[in-house]
mmCIF file of C-alpha atoms in Angstrom:
data_model
loop_
_atom_site.group_PDB
_atom_site.id
_atom_site.type_symbol
_atom_site.label_atom_id
_atom_site.label_comp_id
_atom_site.label_asym_id
_atom_site.label_seq_id
_atom_site.Cartn_x
_atom_site.Cartn_y
_atom_site.Cartn_z
ATOM 1 C CA MET A 53 4.673 19.436 7.752
ATOM 2 C CA THR A 54 6.212 16.619 9.907
ATOM 3 C CA SER A 55 4.475 16.400 13.200
ATOM 4 C CA ALA A 56 6.648 16.326 16.601
ATOM 5 C CA PRO A 57 7.021 12.569 17.461
ATOM 6 C CA SER A 58 5.833 11.075 20.799
ATOM 7 C CA PRO A 59 8.942 10.148 23.046
ATOM 8 C CA GLY A 60 10.663 7.727 21.940
ATOM 9 C CA ARG A 61 9.075 7.633 18.667
ATOM 10 C CA ALA A 62 11.331 8.399 15.779
ATOM 11 C CA PRO A 63 9.840 10.562 12.950
ATOM 12 C CA LEU A 64 7.873 8.301 10.506
ATOM 13 C CA ALA A 65 9.101 10.231 7.524
ATOM 14 C CA GLY A 66 12.734 9.204 7.912
ATOM 15 C CA ARG A 67 11.937 5.882 8.382
ATOM 16 C CA LEU A 68 10.156 4.899 5.165
ATOM 17 C CA ASP A 69 13.124 3.880 3.255
ATOM 18 C CA GLY A 70 12.498 0.592 0.901
ATOM 19 C CA LEU A 71 9.895 -1.600 -0.117
ATOM 20 C CA LEU A 72 6.247 -1.062 1.887
ATOM 21 C CA PHE A 73 4.690 -4.138 2.891
ATOM 22 C CA PHE A 74 0.683 -4.079 2.800
ATOM 23 C CA PRO A 75 0.018 -7.182 4.628
ATOM 24 C CA VAL A 76 -3.396 -9.012 3.780
ATOM 25 C CA THR A 77 -5.890 -9.694 6.807
ATOM 26 C CA ALA A 78 -6.347 -13.191 7.642
ATOM 27 C CA TYR A 79 -9.455 -14.997 8.564
ATOM 28 C CA GLY A 80 -10.172 -18.999 9.287
ATOM 29 C CA PRO A 81 -12.654 -21.211 7.441
ATOM 30 C CA ASP A 82 -15.280 -19.902 9.694
ATOM 31 C CA GLY A 83 -14.646 -16.330 8.126
ATOM 32 C CA ALA A 84 -13.949 -14.551 11.456
ATOM 33 C CA LEU A 85 -10.303 -13.118 12.202
ATOM 34 C CA ASP A 86 -6.827 -15.052 12.514
ATOM 35 C CA LEU A 87 -4.881 -13.125 14.112
ATOM 36 C CA ASP A 88 -2.254 -16.139 14.165
ATOM 37 C CA ALA A 89 -1.926 -16.235 10.417
ATOM 38 C CA PHE A 90 -1.879 -12.750 10.172
ATOM 39 C CA ARG A 91 1.068 -12.392 12.565
ATOM 40 C CA ALA A 92 2.934 -15.161 10.767
ATOM 41 C CA HIS A 93 2.138 -13.015 7.781
ATOM 42 C CA VAL A 94 3.576 -9.591 8.947
ATOM 43 C CA ARG A 95 6.450 -11.445 10.504
ATOM 44 C CA GLY A 96 7.693 -13.119 7.172
ATOM 45 C CA GLY A 97 7.209 -9.943 5.396
ATOM 46 C CA ILE A 98 9.130 -8.347 8.157
ATOM 47 C CA GLU A 99 11.924 -11.259 7.864
ATOM 48 C CA ALA A 100 12.116 -10.794 4.197
ATOM 49 C CA GLY A 101 13.113 -7.165 4.277
ATOM 50 C CA ALA A 102 9.871 -4.977 4.025
ATOM 51 C CA ALA A 103 10.639 -1.534 5.057
ATOM 52 C CA ALA A 104 7.422 -0.721 6.738
ATOM 53 C CA VAL A 105 4.071 -2.758 7.407
ATOM 54 C CA PHE A 106 1.122 -0.922 6.472
ATOM 55 C CA ALA A 107 -1.649 -2.650 7.952
ATOM 56 C CA CYS A 108 -5.489 -3.043 7.110
ATOM 57 C CA CYS A 109 -5.539 -0.458 4.021
ATOM 58 C CA GLY A 110 -6.827 -1.540 0.716
ATOM 59 C CA THR A 111 -5.137 -4.990 0.556
ATOM 60 C CA GLY A 112 -5.796 -5.580 3.791
ATOM 61 C CA GLU A 113 -9.492 -5.048 3.418
ATOM 62 C CA PHE A 114 -10.251 -2.133 5.680
ATOM 63 C CA HIS A 115 -13.376 -2.079 4.410
ATOM 64 C CA ALA A 116 -14.299 -5.253 5.751
ATOM 65 C CA LEU A 117 -13.379 -5.248 9.329
ATOM 66 C CA THR A 118 -14.934 -3.789 12.617
ATOM 67 C CA PRO A 119 -13.361 -1.286 14.565
ATOM 68 C CA GLU A 120 -12.381 -4.246 17.254
ATOM 69 C CA GLU A 121 -11.008 -6.356 14.654
ATOM 70 C CA PHE A 122 -9.212 -3.617 13.104
ATOM 71 C CA ARG A 123 -7.462 -2.383 16.437
ATOM 72 C CA ALA A 124 -6.660 -6.539 17.181
ATOM 73 C CA CYS A 125 -5.076 -6.044 13.785
ATOM 74 C CA VAL A 126 -2.690 -3.201 14.157
ATOM 75 C CA ALA A 127 -1.828 -4.222 17.624
ATOM 76 C CA ALA A 128 -0.638 -7.694 16.360
ATOM 77 C CA ALA A 129 1.097 -5.835 13.680
ATOM 78 C CA VAL A 130 2.724 -3.456 16.067
ATOM 79 C CA GLU A 131 4.053 -6.307 18.493
ATOM 80 C CA GLU A 132 5.760 -8.311 15.339
ATOM 81 C CA ALA A 133 7.414 -5.247 13.989
ATOM 82 C CA ALA A 134 8.581 -4.838 17.743
ATOM 83 C CA GLY A 135 10.248 -1.304 16.316
ATOM 84 C CA ARG A 136 12.471 -3.103 13.504
ATOM 85 C CA VAL A 137 9.949 -1.171 11.340
ATOM 86 C CA PRO A 138 6.728 1.699 11.304
ATOM 87 C CA VAL A 139 3.588 0.168 11.544
ATOM 88 C CA VAL A 140 1.040 2.304 9.435
ATOM 89 C CA ALA A 141 -2.483 1.684 9.578
ATOM 90 C CA GLY A 142 -5.248 2.624 7.155
ATOM 91 C CA THR A 143 -8.370 4.627 8.117
ATOM 92 C CA GLY A 144 -11.381 6.026 6.092
ATOM 93 C CA TYR A 145 -14.755 6.680 5.497
ATOM 94 C CA GLY A 146 -16.141 9.905 6.777
ATOM 95 C CA THR A 147 -14.433 12.295 8.992
ATOM 96 C CA ALA A 148 -16.166 11.058 12.469
ATOM 97 C CA LEU A 149 -15.344 7.385 11.938
ATOM 98 C CA ALA A 150 -11.649 7.954 10.052
ATOM 99 C CA VAL A 151 -11.096 9.734 13.682
ATOM 100 C CA ARG A 152 -12.288 6.765 15.162
ATOM 101 C CA TYR A 153 -10.269 4.348 13.435
ATOM 102 C CA ALA A 154 -7.197 6.648 13.708
ATOM 103 C CA ARG A 155 -7.441 6.836 17.722
ATOM 104 C CA LEU A 156 -7.942 3.003 17.769
ATOM 105 C CA ALA A 157 -4.688 2.886 15.662
ATOM 106 C CA GLU A 158 -2.586 5.221 18.241
ATOM 107 C CA GLU A 159 -3.969 3.156 21.150
ATOM 108 C CA ALA A 160 -2.767 0.076 19.360
ATOM 109 C CA GLY A 161 0.671 1.762 18.889
ATOM 110 C CA ALA A 162 0.871 2.170 15.094
ATOM 111 C CA ASP A 163 3.451 4.890 14.283
ATOM 112 C CA GLY A 164 1.453 6.576 11.786
ATOM 113 C CA LEU A 165 -1.910 6.528 9.159
ATOM 114 C CA LEU A 166 -2.735 6.108 5.710
ATOM 115 C CA ALA A 167 -5.903 8.415 4.914
ATOM 116 C CA MET A 168 -8.133 6.622 2.448
ATOM 117 C CA PRO A 169 -10.879 8.396 0.091
ATOM 118 C CA PRO A 170 -13.893 9.259 2.114
ATOM 119 C CA TYR A 171 -16.632 6.962 1.794
ATOM 120 C CA LEU A 172 -19.209 7.304 -1.332
ATOM 121 C CA VAL A 173 -19.409 10.789 -1.299
ATOM 122 C CA VAL A 174 -17.300 13.164 -4.006
ATOM 123 C CA ALA A 175 -16.506 16.003 -2.037
ATOM 124 C CA ASP A 176 -14.895 19.411 -3.743
ATOM 125 C CA GLN A 177 -11.429 20.650 -2.486
ATOM 126 C CA ALA A 178 -12.294 22.503 0.478
ATOM 127 C CA GLY A 179 -14.110 19.595 1.866
ATOM 128 C CA LEU A 180 -11.206 17.310 1.410
ATOM 129 C CA LEU A 181 -9.163 19.854 3.102
ATOM 130 C CA ARG A 182 -11.181 20.025 6.115
ATOM 131 C CA HIS A 183 -11.360 16.284 6.254
ATOM 132 C CA TYR A 184 -7.624 15.765 6.186
ATOM 133 C CA THR A 185 -7.118 18.676 8.630
ATOM 134 C CA ALA A 186 -9.292 17.267 11.326
ATOM 135 C CA LEU A 187 -8.109 13.929 10.987
ATOM 136 C CA ALA A 188 -4.371 15.369 10.888
ATOM 137 C CA GLY A 189 -5.235 17.198 14.231
ATOM 138 C CA ALA A 190 -7.176 13.976 16.082
ATOM 139 C CA THR A 191 -4.252 12.008 17.045
ATOM 140 C CA SER A 192 -0.379 12.386 17.220
ATOM 141 C CA LEU A 193 0.341 10.447 14.198
ATOM 142 C CA ASP A 194 1.607 11.097 11.119
ATOM 143 C CA VAL A 195 -0.435 11.252 8.055
ATOM 144 C CA ILE A 196 -0.189 9.842 4.481
ATOM 145 C CA VAL A 197 -3.113 10.948 2.238
ATOM 146 C CA TYR A 198 -4.167 8.217 -0.482
ATOM 147 C CA GLN A 199 -4.932 10.114 -3.621
ATOM 148 C CA ARG A 200 -7.536 7.900 -5.526
ATOM 149 C CA ASP A 201 -11.246 7.573 -6.988
ATOM 150 C CA ASN A 202 -13.285 10.533 -5.337
ATOM 151 C CA ALA A 203 -10.131 12.092 -3.705
ATOM 152 C CA VAL A 204 -7.977 13.588 -5.945
ATOM 153 C CA LEU A 205 -6.167 16.566 -4.754
ATOM 154 C CA THR A 206 -5.300 19.915 -7.312
ATOM 155 C CA PRO A 207 -1.551 21.572 -6.613
ATOM 156 C CA ALA A 208 -3.072 24.262 -4.760
ATOM 157 C CA THR A 209 -4.752 21.696 -2.346
ATOM 158 C CA ALA A 210 -1.987 19.216 -2.018
ATOM 159 C CA VAL A 211 0.260 22.605 -0.944
ATOM 160 C CA ALA A 212 -2.188 23.533 1.522
ATOM 161 C CA LEU A 213 -1.925 19.950 2.973
ATOM 162 C CA ALA A 214 1.800 20.013 3.211
ATOM 163 C CA ARG A 215 1.221 23.044 5.440
ATOM 164 C CA VAL A 216 -0.811 21.048 8.006
ATOM 165 C CA ASP A 217 0.658 19.933 11.047
ATOM 166 C CA GLY A 218 1.084 15.985 10.724
ATOM 167 C CA VAL A 219 0.537 15.700 7.259
ATOM 168 C CA ILE A 220 3.665 13.792 5.801
ATOM 169 C CA GLY A 221 2.756 12.333 2.505
ATOM 170 C CA LEU A 222 0.719 11.747 -0.258
ATOM 171 C CA LYS A 223 0.248 8.424 -1.785
ATOM 172 C CA ASP A 224 -1.047 8.568 -5.417
ATOM 173 C CA GLY A 225 -3.341 5.709 -6.452
ATOM 174 C CA TYR A 226 -4.992 8.136 -9.497
ATOM 175 C CA GLY A 227 -2.294 7.549 -12.129
ATOM 176 C CA ASP A 228 -2.036 11.213 -13.733
ATOM 177 C CA LEU A 229 1.357 11.601 -13.988
ATOM 178 C CA ASP A 230 0.969 15.588 -15.080
ATOM 179 C CA LEU A 231 -0.660 15.821 -11.905
ATOM 180 C CA MET A 232 1.708 14.468 -10.159
ATOM 181 C CA GLN A 233 4.361 16.267 -11.672
ATOM 182 C CA ARG A 234 2.460 19.465 -10.858
ATOM 183 C CA VAL A 235 1.833 18.894 -7.307
ATOM 184 C CA VAL A 236 5.282 18.285 -6.853
ATOM 185 C CA SER A 237 6.402 21.392 -8.591
ATOM 186 C CA ALA A 238 4.070 23.271 -6.227
ATOM 187 C CA VAL A 239 4.922 21.649 -3.150
ATOM 188 C CA ARG A 240 8.857 22.208 -3.783
ATOM 189 C CA ALA A 241 8.187 25.702 -5.144
ATOM 190 C CA GLU A 242 6.636 26.538 -1.933
ATOM 191 C CA GLY A 243 9.571 25.371 -0.102
ATOM 192 C CA LEU A 244 7.538 22.677 1.742
ATOM 193 C CA ASP A 245 8.266 18.996 1.762
ATOM 194 C CA LEU A 246 5.851 15.774 1.383
ATOM 195 C CA LEU A 247 6.735 12.264 0.856
ATOM 196 C CA TYR A 248 5.264 10.971 -2.325
ATOM 197 C CA PHE A 249 4.315 7.096 -3.091
ATOM 198 C CA ASN A 250 3.060 5.668 -5.845
ATOM 199 C CA GLY A 251 -0.020 3.600 -4.960
ATOM 200 C CA LEU A 252 -0.896 2.206 -8.317
ATOM 201 C CA PRO A 253 -2.090 -1.489 -7.999
ATOM 202 C CA THR A 254 0.928 -3.469 -9.315
ATOM 203 C CA ALA A 255 3.207 -0.168 -8.895
ATOM 204 C CA GLU A 256 5.921 -1.869 -10.216
ATOM 205 C CA LEU A 257 4.862 -1.805 -13.547
ATOM 206 C CA THR A 258 4.810 2.271 -13.440
ATOM 207 C CA ALA A 259 7.476 2.651 -11.013
ATOM 208 C CA PRO A 260 10.031 3.785 -13.793
ATOM 209 C CA ALA A 261 7.776 6.687 -14.993
ATOM 210 C CA TYR A 262 6.914 7.637 -11.484
ATOM 211 C CA ARG A 263 10.860 7.590 -10.534
ATOM 212 C CA GLY A 264 11.049 10.032 -13.311
ATOM 213 C CA ILE A 265 9.159 12.580 -11.540
ATOM 214 C CA GLY A 266 10.896 11.846 -8.302
ATOM 215 C CA VAL A 267 8.509 9.531 -6.623
ATOM 216 C CA THR A 268 10.533 6.787 -5.443
ATOM 217 C CA LEU A 269 8.562 5.102 -2.435
ATOM 218 C CA TYR A 270 5.988 2.840 -3.692
ATOM 219 C CA SER A 271 3.838 0.072 -2.375
ATOM 220 C CA SER A 272 4.199 -4.014 -3.483
ATOM 221 C CA ALA A 273 0.963 -6.323 -3.287
ATOM 222 C CA VAL A 274 3.515 -8.594 -5.141
ATOM 223 C CA PHE A 275 5.687 -8.314 -2.056
ATOM 224 C CA CYS A 276 2.623 -10.192 -0.037
ATOM 225 C CA PHE A 277 3.246 -13.377 -1.946
ATOM 226 C CA ALA A 278 6.485 -13.200 -3.806
ATOM 227 C CA PRO A 279 8.635 -11.098 -1.643
ATOM 228 C CA ASP A 280 11.929 -12.209 -3.617
ATOM 229 C CA ILE A 281 10.763 -11.143 -6.691
ATOM 230 C CA ALA A 282 9.372 -7.926 -5.159
ATOM 231 C CA LEU A 283 12.893 -7.077 -3.549
ATOM 232 C CA ALA A 284 14.967 -8.247 -6.880
ATOM 233 C CA PHE A 285 12.723 -5.738 -9.080
ATOM 234 C CA HIS A 286 13.101 -2.580 -6.047
ATOM 235 C CA ARG A 287 16.997 -3.289 -5.792
ATOM 236 C CA ALA A 288 17.297 -3.558 -9.948
ATOM 237 C CA LEU A 289 15.379 0.039 -10.109
ATOM 238 C CA ARG A 290 17.173 1.764 -7.242
ATOM 239 C CA ASP A 291 20.648 0.466 -8.665
ATOM 240 C CA GLY A 292 19.421 1.548 -12.511
ATOM 241 C CA ASP A 293 19.784 -1.771 -13.679
ATOM 242 C CA ASP A 294 17.709 -1.466 -16.513
ATOM 243 C CA ALA A 295 18.114 -4.769 -18.026
ATOM 244 C CA THR A 296 16.614 -6.559 -14.753
ATOM 245 C CA THR A 297 13.844 -4.104 -14.562
ATOM 246 C CA ASP A 298 12.902 -4.496 -18.354
ATOM 247 C CA ARG A 299 13.002 -8.302 -18.310
ATOM 248 C CA LEU A 300 10.795 -8.604 -15.063
ATOM 249 C CA ILE A 301 8.179 -5.901 -16.680
ATOM 250 C CA ASP A 302 7.882 -7.656 -19.638
ATOM 251 C CA GLY A 303 7.900 -11.094 -18.387
ATOM 252 C CA PHE A 304 6.495 -10.739 -15.582
ATOM 253 C CA TYR A 305 4.677 -7.696 -14.054
ATOM 254 C CA ARG A 306 2.860 -6.528 -17.070
ATOM 255 C CA PRO A 307 1.259 -10.337 -17.481
ATOM 256 C CA LEU A 308 0.449 -9.875 -13.747
ATOM 257 C CA VAL A 309 -1.354 -6.580 -14.462
ATOM 258 C CA GLU A 310 -3.411 -8.069 -17.367
ATOM 259 C CA LEU A 311 -4.250 -10.912 -15.316
ATOM 260 C CA ARG A 312 -5.505 -8.604 -12.678
ATOM 261 C CA ALA A 313 -7.899 -6.952 -15.124
ATOM 262 C CA GLN A 314 -9.611 -10.141 -15.701
ATOM 263 C CA GLY A 315 -11.853 -9.816 -12.541
ATOM 264 C CA ARG A 316 -13.374 -7.208 -10.047
ATOM 265 C CA GLY A 317 -11.217 -6.681 -6.588
ATOM 266 C CA TYR A 318 -8.610 -8.973 -8.248
ATOM 267 C CA ALA A 319 -6.152 -6.451 -6.663
ATOM 268 C CA VAL A 320 -7.191 -7.819 -3.065
ATOM 269 C CA SER A 321 -8.442 -11.385 -4.400
ATOM 270 C CA LEU A 322 -5.581 -12.212 -6.334
ATOM 271 C CA VAL A 323 -2.905 -11.326 -4.102
ATOM 272 C CA LYS A 324 -4.546 -13.463 -1.039
ATOM 273 C CA ALA A 325 -4.706 -16.224 -3.666
ATOM 274 C CA GLY A 326 -1.110 -15.811 -3.891
ATOM 275 C CA VAL A 327 -0.296 -16.064 -0.390
ATOM 276 C CA ARG A 328 -2.333 -18.896 -0.172
ATOM 277 C CA LEU A 329 -0.224 -20.285 -2.805
ATOM 278 C CA GLY A 330 3.023 -19.892 -0.768
ATOM 279 C CA GLY A 331 1.571 -21.790 2.167
ATOM 280 C CA LEU A 332 0.188 -19.569 4.215
ATOM 281 C CA ASP A 333 -3.655 -20.360 4.833
ATOM 282 C CA VAL A 334 -4.789 -16.714 5.246
ATOM 283 C CA GLY A 335 -8.528 -17.513 4.210
ATOM 284 C CA GLU A 336 -10.871 -16.097 1.631
ATOM 285 C CA VAL A 337 -11.764 -12.438 1.005
ATOM 286 C CA ARG A 338 -14.876 -11.182 2.907
ATOM 287 C CA PRO A 339 -18.076 -10.159 0.997
ATOM 288 C CA PRO A 340 -18.758 -7.740 -1.348
ATOM 289 C CA LEU A 341 -15.286 -9.381 -2.808
ATOM 290 C CA SER A 342 -15.264 -12.717 -4.386
ATOM 291 C CA GLU A 343 -12.465 -15.173 -5.022
ATOM 292 C CA PRO A 344 -10.572 -15.250 -8.112
ATOM 293 C CA ALA A 345 -11.806 -18.353 -10.735
ATOM 294 C CA PRO A 346 -9.338 -21.323 -10.055
ATOM 295 C CA ALA A 347 -8.120 -20.616 -13.624
ATOM 296 C CA HIS A 348 -6.948 -17.385 -12.791
ATOM 297 C CA VAL A 349 -5.280 -18.753 -9.471
ATOM 298 C CA GLU A 350 -3.447 -21.627 -11.673
ATOM 299 C CA GLU A 351 -2.253 -18.726 -14.366
ATOM 300 C CA LEU A 352 -1.028 -16.519 -11.259
ATOM 301 C CA ALA A 353 0.786 -19.535 -9.890
ATOM 302 C CA ARG A 354 2.646 -20.129 -13.482
ATOM 303 C CA LEU A 355 3.389 -16.444 -13.406
ATOM 304 C CA VAL A 356 5.284 -16.856 -10.417
ATOM 305 C CA GLU A 357 7.011 -19.416 -11.251
ATOM 306 C CA ARG A 358 7.968 -17.588 -14.593
ATOM 307 C CA GLY A 359 8.868 -14.642 -12.124
ATOM 308 C CA ARG A 360 11.433 -16.598 -10.057
ATOM 309 C CA ALA A 361 12.981 -17.987 -13.354
ATOM 310 C CA LEU A 362 13.645 -14.861 -14.438
ATOM 311 C CA LEU A 363 15.612 -13.904 -11.456
ATOM 312 C CA ALA A 364 18.187 -15.798 -12.818
ATOM 313 C CA ALA A 365 18.259 -14.850 -16.199
ATOM 314 C CA GLY A 366 20.987 -12.800 -17.844
ATOM 315 C CA PRO A 367 20.299 -10.459 -20.396
ATOM 316 C CA GLY A 368 18.120 -11.596 -23.478
ATOM 317 C CA ASP A 369 17.341 -14.669 -21.543
ATOM 318 C CA GLU A 370 13.668 -15.070 -21.257
ATOM 319 C CA ARG A 371 13.149 -18.928 -20.428
#
């Protein structure tokens, strides 16, 4: 259910239509937060055509930020967005800390929250429902629940969450299409509404399959470092241009996923390396993540070059 917006703030659900941008968090040479570089990254994404900014989430190393750094980043994203697109902030850990981060996001002017899985523990369905219900009730912000790892919902729990004021969406990072179809069906059968998001790493690879069950929104890590490729794919998928979607999947996205699988944490560190390849120094990832191998960064550069060549290619031209 969608909560009533604060005065002057349009409901978040009606504003999430297009490619979703999950910026990396920038650090300086000393490892400290670099807000100038972060602002430039957010500003560049918005100017490139992002439909929303999801600040300090998985790609943005939420796990590595202090509360003070988190609030500063969210506030910077809100200032750069200036109302042009909504800003959704990550939150997570146990319920008490998740509520604390949610309130910091609200103070910073965010439009909504992406609730990542609780830290470490494997909770039952009743516990997950209590957690997300408490989080939704803690602020006026709309909440999107991120399903993955230790927080996977049954259809019955998804229905219960759809009845919670303030919970507007479910982002799936688990990848079980059978489960997602049953969730969508169960919520629909009760006459309820949720927004659904494909939240798998490199979501473009599975976007056609998710679209088949009615999940059209997805987060694009590629947009961070190659927005032209990400937007071209999004347009082709939206317009039913199968030739272009297939060409980009075969020549760019599938090899990218195979490269991503070469190292732990590459869903974040390889993306950050890609942003640096584009000319913006956003620094390295913080521990416990590590930087990708130089050979893998070189391969990423070649893949981006190939992806851009494919944008100009016609059907049957693999270049």
